[in-house]
PDB file of C-alpha atoms in Angstrom:
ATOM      1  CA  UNK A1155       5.167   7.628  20.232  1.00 45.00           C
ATOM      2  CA  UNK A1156       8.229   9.989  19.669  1.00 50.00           C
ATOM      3  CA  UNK A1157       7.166  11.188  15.677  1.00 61.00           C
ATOM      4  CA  UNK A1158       3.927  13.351  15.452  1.00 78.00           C
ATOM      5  CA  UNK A1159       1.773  12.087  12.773  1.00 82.00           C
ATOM      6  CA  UNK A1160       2.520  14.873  10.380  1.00 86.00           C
ATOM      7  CA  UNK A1161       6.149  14.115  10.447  1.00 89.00           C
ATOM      8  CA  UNK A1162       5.051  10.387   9.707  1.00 90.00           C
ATOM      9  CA  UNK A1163       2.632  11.605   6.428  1.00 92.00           C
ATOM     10  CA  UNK A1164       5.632  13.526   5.607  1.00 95.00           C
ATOM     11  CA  UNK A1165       7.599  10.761   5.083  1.00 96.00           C
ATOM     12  CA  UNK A1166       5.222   8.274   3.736  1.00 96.00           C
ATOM     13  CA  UNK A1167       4.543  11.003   1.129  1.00 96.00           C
ATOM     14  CA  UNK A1168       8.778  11.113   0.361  1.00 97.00           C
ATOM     15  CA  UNK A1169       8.956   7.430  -0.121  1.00 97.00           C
ATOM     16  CA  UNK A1170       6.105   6.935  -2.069  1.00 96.00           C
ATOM     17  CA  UNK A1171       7.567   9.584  -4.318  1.00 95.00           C
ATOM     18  CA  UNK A1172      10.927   8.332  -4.121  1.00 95.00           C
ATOM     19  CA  UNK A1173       9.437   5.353  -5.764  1.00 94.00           C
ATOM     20  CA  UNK A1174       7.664   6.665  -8.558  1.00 91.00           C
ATOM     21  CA  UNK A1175      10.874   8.421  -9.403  1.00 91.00           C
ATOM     22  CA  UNK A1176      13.325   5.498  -9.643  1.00 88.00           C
ATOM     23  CA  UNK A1177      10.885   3.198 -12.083  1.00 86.00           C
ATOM     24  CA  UNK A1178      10.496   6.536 -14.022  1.00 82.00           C
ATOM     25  CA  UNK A1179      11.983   5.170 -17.556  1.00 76.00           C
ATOM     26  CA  UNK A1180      11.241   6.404 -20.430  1.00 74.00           C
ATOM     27  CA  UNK A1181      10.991   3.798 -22.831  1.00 68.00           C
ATOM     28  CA  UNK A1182       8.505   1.909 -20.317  1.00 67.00           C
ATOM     29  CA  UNK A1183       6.476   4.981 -19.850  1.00 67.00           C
ATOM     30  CA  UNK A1184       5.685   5.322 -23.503  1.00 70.00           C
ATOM     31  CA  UNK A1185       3.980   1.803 -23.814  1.00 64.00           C
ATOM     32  CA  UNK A1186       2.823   1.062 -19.960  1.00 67.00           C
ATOM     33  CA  UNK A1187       1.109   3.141 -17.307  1.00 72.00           C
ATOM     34  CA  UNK A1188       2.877   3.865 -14.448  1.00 79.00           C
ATOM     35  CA  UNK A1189       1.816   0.840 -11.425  1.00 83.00           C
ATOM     36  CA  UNK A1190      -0.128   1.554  -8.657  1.00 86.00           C
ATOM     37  CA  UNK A1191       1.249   1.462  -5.478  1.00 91.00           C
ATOM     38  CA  UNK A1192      -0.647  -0.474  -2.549  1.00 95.00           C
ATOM     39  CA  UNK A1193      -0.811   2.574   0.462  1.00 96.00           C
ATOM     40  CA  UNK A1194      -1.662   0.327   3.020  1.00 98.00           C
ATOM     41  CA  UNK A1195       1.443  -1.385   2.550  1.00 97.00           C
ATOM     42  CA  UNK A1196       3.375   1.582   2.762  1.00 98.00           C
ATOM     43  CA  UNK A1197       1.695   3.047   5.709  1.00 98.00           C
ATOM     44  CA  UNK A1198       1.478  -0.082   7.710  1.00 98.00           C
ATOM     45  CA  UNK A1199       5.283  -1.745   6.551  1.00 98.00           C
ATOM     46  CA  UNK A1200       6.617   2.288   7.915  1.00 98.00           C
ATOM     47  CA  UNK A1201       4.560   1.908  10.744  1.00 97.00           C
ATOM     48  CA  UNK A1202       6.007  -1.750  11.847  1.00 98.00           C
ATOM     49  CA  UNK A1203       9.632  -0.597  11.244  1.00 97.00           C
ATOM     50  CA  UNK A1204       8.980   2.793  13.193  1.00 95.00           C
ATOM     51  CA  UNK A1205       7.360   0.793  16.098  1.00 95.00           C
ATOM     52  CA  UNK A1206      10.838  -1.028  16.192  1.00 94.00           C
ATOM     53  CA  UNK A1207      12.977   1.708  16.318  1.00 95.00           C
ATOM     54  CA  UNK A1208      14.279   1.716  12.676  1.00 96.00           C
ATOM     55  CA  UNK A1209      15.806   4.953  11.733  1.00 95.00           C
ATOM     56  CA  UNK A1210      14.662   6.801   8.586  1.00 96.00           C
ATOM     57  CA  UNK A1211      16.941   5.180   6.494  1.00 96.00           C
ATOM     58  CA  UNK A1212      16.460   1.699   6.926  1.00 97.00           C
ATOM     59  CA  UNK A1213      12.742   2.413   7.132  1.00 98.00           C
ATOM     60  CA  UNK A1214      12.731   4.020   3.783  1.00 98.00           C
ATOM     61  CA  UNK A1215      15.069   1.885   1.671  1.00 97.00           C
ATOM     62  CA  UNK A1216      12.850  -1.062   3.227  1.00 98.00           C
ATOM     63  CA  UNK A1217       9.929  -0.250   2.318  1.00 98.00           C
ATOM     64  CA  UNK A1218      10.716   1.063  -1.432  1.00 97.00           C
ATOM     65  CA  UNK A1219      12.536  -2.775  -1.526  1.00 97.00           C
ATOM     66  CA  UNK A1220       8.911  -4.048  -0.355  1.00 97.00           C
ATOM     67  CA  UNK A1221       6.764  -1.845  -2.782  1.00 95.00           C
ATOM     68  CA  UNK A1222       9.430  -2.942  -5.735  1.00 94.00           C
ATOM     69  CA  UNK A1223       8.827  -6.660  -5.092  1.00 94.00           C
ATOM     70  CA  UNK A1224       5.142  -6.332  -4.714  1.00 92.00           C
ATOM     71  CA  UNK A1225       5.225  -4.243  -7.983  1.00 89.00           C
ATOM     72  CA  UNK A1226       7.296  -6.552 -10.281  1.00 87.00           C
ATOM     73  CA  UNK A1227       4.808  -9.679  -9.193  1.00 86.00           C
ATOM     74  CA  UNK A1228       1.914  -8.000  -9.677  1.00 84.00           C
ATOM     75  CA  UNK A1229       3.375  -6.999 -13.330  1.00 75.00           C
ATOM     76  CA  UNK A1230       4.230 -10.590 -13.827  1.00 67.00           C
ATOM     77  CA  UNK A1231       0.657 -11.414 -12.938  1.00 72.00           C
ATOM     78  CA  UNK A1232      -0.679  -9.317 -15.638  1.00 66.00           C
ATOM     79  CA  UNK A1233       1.319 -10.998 -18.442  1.00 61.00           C
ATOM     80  CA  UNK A1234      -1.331 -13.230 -20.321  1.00 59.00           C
ATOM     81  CA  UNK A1235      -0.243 -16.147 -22.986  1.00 56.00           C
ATOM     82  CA  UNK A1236      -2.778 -15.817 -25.656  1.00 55.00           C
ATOM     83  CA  UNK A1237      -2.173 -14.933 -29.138  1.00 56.00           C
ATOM     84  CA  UNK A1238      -1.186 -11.277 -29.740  1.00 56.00           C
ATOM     85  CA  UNK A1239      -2.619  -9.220 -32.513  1.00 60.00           C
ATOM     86  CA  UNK A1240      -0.707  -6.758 -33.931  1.00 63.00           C
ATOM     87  CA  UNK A1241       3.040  -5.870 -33.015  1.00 65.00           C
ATOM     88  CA  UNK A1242       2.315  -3.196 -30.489  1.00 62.00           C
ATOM     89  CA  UNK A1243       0.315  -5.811 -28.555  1.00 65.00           C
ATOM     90  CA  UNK A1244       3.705  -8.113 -28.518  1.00 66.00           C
ATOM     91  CA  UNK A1245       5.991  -4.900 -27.662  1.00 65.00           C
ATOM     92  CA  UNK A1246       4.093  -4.186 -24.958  1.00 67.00           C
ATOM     93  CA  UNK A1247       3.851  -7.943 -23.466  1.00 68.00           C
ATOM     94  CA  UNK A1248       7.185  -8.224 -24.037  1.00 72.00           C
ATOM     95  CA  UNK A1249       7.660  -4.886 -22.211  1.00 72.00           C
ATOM     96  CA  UNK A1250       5.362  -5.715 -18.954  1.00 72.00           C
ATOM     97  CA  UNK A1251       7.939  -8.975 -18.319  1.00 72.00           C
ATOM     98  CA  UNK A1252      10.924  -6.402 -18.709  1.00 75.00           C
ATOM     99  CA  UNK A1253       9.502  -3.974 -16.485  1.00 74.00           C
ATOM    100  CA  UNK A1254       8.877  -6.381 -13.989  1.00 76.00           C
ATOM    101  CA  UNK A1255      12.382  -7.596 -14.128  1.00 81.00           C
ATOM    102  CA  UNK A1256      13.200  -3.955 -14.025  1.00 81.00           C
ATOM    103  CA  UNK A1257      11.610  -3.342 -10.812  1.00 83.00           C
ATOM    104  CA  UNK A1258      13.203  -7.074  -9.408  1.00 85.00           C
ATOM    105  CA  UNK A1259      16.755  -6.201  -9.842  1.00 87.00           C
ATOM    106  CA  UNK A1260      15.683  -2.444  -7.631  1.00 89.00           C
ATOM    107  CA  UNK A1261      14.173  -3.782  -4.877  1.00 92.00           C
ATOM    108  CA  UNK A1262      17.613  -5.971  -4.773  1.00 91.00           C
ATOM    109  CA  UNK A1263      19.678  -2.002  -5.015  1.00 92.00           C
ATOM    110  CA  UNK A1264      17.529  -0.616  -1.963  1.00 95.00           C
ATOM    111  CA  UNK A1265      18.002  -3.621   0.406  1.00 94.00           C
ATOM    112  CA  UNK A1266      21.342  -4.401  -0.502  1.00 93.00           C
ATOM    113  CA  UNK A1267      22.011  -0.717   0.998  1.00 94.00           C
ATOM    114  CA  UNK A1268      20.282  -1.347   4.562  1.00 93.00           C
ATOM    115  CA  UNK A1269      23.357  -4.211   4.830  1.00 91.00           C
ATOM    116  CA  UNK A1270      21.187  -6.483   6.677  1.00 95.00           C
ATOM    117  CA  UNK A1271      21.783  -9.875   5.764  1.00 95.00           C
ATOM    118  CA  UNK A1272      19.096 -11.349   7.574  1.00 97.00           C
ATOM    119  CA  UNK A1273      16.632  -8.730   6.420  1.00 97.00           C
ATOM    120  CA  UNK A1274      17.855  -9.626   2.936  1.00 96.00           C
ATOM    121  CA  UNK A1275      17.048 -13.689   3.368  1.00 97.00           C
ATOM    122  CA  UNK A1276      13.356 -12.561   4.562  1.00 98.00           C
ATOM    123  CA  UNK A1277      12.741 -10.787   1.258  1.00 97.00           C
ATOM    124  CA  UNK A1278      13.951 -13.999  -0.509  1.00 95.00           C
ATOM    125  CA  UNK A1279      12.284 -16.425   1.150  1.00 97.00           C
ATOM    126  CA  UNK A1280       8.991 -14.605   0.628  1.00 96.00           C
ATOM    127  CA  UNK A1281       9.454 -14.646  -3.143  1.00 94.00           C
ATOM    128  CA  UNK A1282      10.377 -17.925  -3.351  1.00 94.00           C
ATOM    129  CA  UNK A1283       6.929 -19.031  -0.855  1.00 93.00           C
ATOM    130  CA  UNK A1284       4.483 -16.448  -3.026  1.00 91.00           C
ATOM    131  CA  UNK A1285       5.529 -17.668  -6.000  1.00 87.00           C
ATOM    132  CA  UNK A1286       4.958 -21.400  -4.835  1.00 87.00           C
ATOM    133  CA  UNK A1287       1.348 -20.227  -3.717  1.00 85.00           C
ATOM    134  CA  UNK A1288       0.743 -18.823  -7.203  1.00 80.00           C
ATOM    135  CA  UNK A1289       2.006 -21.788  -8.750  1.00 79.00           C
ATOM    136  CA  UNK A1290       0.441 -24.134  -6.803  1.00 76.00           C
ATOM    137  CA  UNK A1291      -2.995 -22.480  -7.142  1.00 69.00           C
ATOM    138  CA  UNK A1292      -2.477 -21.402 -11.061  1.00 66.00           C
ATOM    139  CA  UNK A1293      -0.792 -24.317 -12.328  1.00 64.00           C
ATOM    140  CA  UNK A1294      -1.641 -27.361 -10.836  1.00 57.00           C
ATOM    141  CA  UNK A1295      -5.544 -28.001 -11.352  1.00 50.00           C
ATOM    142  CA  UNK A1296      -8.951 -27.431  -9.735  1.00 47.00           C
ATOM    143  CA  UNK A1297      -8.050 -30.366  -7.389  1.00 50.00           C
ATOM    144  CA  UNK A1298      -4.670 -28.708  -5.725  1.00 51.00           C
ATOM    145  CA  UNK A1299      -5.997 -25.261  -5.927  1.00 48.00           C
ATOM    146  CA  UNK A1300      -8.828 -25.956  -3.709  1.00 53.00           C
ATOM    147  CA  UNK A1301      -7.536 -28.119  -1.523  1.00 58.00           C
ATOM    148  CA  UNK A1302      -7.578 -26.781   2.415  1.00 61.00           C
ATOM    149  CA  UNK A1303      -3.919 -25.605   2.452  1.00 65.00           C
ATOM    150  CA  UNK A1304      -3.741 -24.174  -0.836  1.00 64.00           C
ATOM    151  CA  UNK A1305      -6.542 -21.995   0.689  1.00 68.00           C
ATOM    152  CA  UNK A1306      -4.760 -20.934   3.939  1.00 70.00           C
ATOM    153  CA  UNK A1307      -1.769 -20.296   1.598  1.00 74.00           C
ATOM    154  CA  UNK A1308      -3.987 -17.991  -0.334  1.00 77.00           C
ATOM    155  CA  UNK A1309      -5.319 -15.928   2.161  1.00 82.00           C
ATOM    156  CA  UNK A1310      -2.258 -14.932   3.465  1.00 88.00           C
ATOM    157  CA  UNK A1311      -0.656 -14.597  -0.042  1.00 90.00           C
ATOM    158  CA  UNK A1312      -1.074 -10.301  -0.165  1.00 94.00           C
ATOM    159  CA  UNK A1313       0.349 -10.230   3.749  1.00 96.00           C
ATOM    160  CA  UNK A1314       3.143 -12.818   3.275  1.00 96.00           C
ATOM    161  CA  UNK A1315       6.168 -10.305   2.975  1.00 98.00           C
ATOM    162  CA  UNK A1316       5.083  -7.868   5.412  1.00 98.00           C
ATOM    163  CA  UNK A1317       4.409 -10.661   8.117  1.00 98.00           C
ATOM    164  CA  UNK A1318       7.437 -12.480   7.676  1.00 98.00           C
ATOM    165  CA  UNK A1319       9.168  -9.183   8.380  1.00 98.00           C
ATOM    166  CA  UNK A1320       7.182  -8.584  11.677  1.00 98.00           C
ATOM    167  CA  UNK A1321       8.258 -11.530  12.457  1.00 98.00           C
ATOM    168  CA  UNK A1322      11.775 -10.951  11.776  1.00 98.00           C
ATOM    169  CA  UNK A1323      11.500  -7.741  13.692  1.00 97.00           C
ATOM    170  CA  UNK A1324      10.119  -9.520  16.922  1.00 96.00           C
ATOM    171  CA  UNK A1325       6.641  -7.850  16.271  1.00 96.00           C
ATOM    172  CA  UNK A1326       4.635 -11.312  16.139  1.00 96.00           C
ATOM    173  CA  UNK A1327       1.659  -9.616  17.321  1.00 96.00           C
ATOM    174  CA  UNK A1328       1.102  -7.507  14.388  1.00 97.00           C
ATOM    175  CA  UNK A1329       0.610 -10.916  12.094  1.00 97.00           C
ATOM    176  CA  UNK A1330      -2.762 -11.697  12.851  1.00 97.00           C
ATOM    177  CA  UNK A1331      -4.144  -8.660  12.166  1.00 98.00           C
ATOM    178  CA  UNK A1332      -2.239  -7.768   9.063  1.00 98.00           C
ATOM    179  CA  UNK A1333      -2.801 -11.213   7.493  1.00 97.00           C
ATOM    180  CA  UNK A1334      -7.194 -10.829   8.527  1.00 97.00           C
ATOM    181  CA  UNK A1335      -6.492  -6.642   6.890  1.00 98.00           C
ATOM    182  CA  UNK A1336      -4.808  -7.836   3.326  1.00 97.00           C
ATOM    183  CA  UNK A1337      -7.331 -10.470   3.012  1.00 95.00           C
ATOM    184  CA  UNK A1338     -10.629  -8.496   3.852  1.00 96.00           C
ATOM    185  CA  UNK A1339      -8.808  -6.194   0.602  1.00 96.00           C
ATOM    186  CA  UNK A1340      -8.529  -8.876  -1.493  1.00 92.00           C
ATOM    187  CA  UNK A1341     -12.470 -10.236  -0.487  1.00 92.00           C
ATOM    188  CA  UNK A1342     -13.694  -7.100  -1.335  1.00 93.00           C
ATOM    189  CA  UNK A1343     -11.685  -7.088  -4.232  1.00 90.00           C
ATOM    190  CA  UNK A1344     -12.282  -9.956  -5.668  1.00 88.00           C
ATOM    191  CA  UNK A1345     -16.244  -9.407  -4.502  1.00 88.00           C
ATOM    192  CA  UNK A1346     -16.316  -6.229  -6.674  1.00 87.00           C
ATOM    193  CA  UNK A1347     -15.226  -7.999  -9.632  1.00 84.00           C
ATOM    194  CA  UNK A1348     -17.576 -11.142  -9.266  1.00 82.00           C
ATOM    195  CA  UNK A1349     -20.698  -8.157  -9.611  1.00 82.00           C
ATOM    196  CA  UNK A1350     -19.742  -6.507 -12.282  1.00 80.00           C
ATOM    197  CA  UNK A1351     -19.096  -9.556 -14.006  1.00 76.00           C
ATOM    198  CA  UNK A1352     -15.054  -9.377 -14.776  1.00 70.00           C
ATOM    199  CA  UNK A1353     -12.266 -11.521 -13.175  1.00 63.00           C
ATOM    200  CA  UNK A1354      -9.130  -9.528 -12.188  1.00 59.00           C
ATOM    201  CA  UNK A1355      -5.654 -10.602 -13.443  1.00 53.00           C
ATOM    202  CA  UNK A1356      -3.846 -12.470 -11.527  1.00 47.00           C
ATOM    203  CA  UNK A1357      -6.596 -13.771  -9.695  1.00 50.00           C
ATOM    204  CA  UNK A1358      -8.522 -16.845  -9.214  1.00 51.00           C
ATOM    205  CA  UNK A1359     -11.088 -16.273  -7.004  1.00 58.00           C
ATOM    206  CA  UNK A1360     -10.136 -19.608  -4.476  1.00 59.00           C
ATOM    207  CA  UNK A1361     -13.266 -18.578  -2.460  1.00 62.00           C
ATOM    208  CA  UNK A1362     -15.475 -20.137  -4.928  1.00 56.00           C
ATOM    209  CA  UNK A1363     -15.055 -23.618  -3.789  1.00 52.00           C
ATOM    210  CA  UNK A1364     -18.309 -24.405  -2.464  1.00 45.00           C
ATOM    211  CA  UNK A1365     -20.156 -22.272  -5.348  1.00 46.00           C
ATOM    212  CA  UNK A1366     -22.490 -25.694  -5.312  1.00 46.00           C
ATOM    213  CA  UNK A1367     -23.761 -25.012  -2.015  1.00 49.00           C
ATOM    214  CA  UNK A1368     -23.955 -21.449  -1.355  1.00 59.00           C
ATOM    215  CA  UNK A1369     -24.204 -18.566  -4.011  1.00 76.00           C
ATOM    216  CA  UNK A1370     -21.295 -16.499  -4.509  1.00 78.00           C
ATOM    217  CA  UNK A1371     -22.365 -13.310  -3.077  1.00 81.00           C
ATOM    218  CA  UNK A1372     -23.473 -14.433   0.115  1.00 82.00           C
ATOM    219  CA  UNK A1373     -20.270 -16.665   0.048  1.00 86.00           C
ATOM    220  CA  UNK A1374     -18.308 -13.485   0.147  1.00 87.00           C
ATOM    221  CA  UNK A1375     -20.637 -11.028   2.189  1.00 89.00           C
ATOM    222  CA  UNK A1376     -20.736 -13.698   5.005  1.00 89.00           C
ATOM    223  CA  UNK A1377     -16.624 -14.647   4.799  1.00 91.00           C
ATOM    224  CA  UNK A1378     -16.230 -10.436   4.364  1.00 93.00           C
ATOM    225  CA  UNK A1379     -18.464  -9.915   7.493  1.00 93.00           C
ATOM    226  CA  UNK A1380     -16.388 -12.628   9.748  1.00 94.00           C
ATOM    227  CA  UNK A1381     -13.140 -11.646   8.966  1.00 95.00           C
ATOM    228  CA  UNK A1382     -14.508  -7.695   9.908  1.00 96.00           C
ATOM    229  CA  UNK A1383     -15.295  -9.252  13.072  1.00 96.00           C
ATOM    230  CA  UNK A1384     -11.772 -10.968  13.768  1.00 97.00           C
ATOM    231  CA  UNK A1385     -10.040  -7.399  12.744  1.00 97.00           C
ATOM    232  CA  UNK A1386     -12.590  -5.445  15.546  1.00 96.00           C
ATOM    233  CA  UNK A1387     -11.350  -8.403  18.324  1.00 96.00           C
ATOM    234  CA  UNK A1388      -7.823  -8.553  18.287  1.00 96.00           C
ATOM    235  CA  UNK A1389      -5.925  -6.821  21.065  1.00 90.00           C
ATOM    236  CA  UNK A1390      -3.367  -4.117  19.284  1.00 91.00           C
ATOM    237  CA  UNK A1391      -1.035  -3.107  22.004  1.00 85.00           C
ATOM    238  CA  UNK A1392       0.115  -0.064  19.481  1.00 91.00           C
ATOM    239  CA  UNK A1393      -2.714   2.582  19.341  1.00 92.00           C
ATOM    240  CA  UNK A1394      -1.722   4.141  16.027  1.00 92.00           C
ATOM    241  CA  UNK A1395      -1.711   0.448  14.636  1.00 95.00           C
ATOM    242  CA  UNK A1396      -5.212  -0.566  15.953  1.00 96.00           C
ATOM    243  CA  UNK A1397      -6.358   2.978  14.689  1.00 96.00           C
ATOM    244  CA  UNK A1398      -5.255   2.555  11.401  1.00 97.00           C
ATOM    245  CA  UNK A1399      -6.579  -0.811  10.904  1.00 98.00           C
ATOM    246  CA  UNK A1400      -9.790   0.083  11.945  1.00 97.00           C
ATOM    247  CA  UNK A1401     -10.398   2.925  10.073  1.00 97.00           C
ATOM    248  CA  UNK A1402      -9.155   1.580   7.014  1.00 97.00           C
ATOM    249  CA  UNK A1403     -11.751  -1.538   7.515  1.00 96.00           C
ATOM    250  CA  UNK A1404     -14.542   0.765   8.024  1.00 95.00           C
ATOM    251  CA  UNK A1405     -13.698   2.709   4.694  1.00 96.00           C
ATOM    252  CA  UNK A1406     -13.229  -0.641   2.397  1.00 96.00           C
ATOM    253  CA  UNK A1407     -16.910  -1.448   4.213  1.00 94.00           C
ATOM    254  CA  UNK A1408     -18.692   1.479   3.776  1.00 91.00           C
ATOM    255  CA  UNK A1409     -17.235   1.803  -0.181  1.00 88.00           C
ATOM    256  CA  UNK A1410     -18.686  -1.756  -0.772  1.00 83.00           C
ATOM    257  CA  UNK A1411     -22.510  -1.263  -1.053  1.00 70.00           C
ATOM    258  CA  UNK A1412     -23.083  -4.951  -1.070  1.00 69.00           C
ATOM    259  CA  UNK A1413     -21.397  -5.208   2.593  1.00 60.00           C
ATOM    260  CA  UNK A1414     -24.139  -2.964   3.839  1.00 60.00           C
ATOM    261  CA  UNK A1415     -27.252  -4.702   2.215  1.00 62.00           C
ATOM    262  CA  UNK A1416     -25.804  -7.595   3.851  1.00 57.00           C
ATOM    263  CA  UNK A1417     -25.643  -6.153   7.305  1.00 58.00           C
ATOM    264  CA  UNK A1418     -28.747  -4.592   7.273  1.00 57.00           C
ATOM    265  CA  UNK A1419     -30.439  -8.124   5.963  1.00 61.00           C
ATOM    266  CA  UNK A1420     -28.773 -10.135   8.928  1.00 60.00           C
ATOM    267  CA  UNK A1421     -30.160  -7.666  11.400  1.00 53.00           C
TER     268      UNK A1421
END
């Protein structure tokens, strides 16, 4: 590896600020809080381009074009159809959906300056297959949405745009582990939510299909502890890769109580 670590921080740290200054906008940021970035995809999206040979550039504008499109769905997601109350409750609404178009039409800016037009059809055809997956899994019933592919389509829904660009980089090795990483977040996520009795926007909770047989919260300590154990036996022929993965999995686990009580009952 030819960049020290610091000078990789460094630039993680540029981009991420890079983005919160081009959705800075005034208007929004009197009605909405400012979105939260996802670091792992930052970190591990810089990573994969760096492990290719990218130069800064491409890297950064990249990887801002990633973080916009991942930011305008999640807004989108967040949008709910009931009734408002009052009028700041409709400017607002209204104001989420313009936001997200907002952020949309940047991600577009940032790739269109990397001038790769293959590059630019992988970003397209993700959107177009993640919003299938929600639609399928939102819109269509109880029946589609827990059918067997709708739930391998929904496990790999939060690694879908960072996969297809490994694979568009050659780096088909990284997809295993990335898709297993997103989706031990979104278990523990989603498990979080389940005990302290809330459902988060945007999701649905697909791993409540067999809620007849087996109680929730073994349902997701048990699918929690098996995907842990896929993560620990992959081969990662990139050290800083395998590093980060692994330390990242050990954090989300030992933040998530539950996990633990689990462990310790299963001996």
């Amino acid at each position: 590896m030819t960049t020290s670590m610091d000078h990789i921080n460094e630039d993680i740290k540029n981009i991420k600020a890079d983005f919160y200054e081009v959705i800075h906008h005034p208007y929004f940021r009197r009605y909405l809080s400012d979105p939260v970035i996802d670091h792992d995809q930052v970190v591990l999206l810089y990573y994969l381009l760096q492990k290719n040979g990218h130069k800064y550039r491409y890297i950064k504008n990249c990887v801002l074009s990633s973080v916009l499109v991942q930011t305008a769905l999640a807004v989108h997601d967040t949008v709910e159809n009931n009734q408002w109350d009052s009028e700041l409750e409709k400017k607002s609404r209204q104001l989420t959906v313009l936001s997200g178009d907002y952020f949309s039409s940047l991600y577009y800016y940032f790739l269109a300056k990397i001038s790769d037009k293959g590059l630019i059809r992988v970003f397209s055809r993700s959107i177009q297959e993640i919003n299938e997956i929600k639609m399928s899994v939102y819109c269509n019933g109880a029946e589609s949405a827990h059918s067997k592919r709708a739930f391998v389509n929904y496990r790999l829904i939060d690694s879908l745009l960072i996969r297809n660009i490994a694979r568009f980089t050659g780096q088909e090795n990284w997809i295993k582990p990335l898709d297993e990483f997103f989706y031990l977040k979104r278990l523990v996520r989603e498990h979080r939510c389940i005990l302290e009795g809330r459902q988060e926007r945007g999701t649905k909770g697909m791993l409540l299909t067999d809620v007849a047989v087996m109680e929730p919260d073994y349902l997701y300590q048990k699918e929690i502890e098996g995907t842990r154990l896929k993560l620990a036996s992959f081969s990662y022929e990139w050290l800083p890769f395998k590093h980060y993965i692994h330390d990242r999995m050990k954090q989300l686990l030992n933040e998530h109580p539950v996990y633990q009580e689990y462990v310790a009952e299963e001996g």
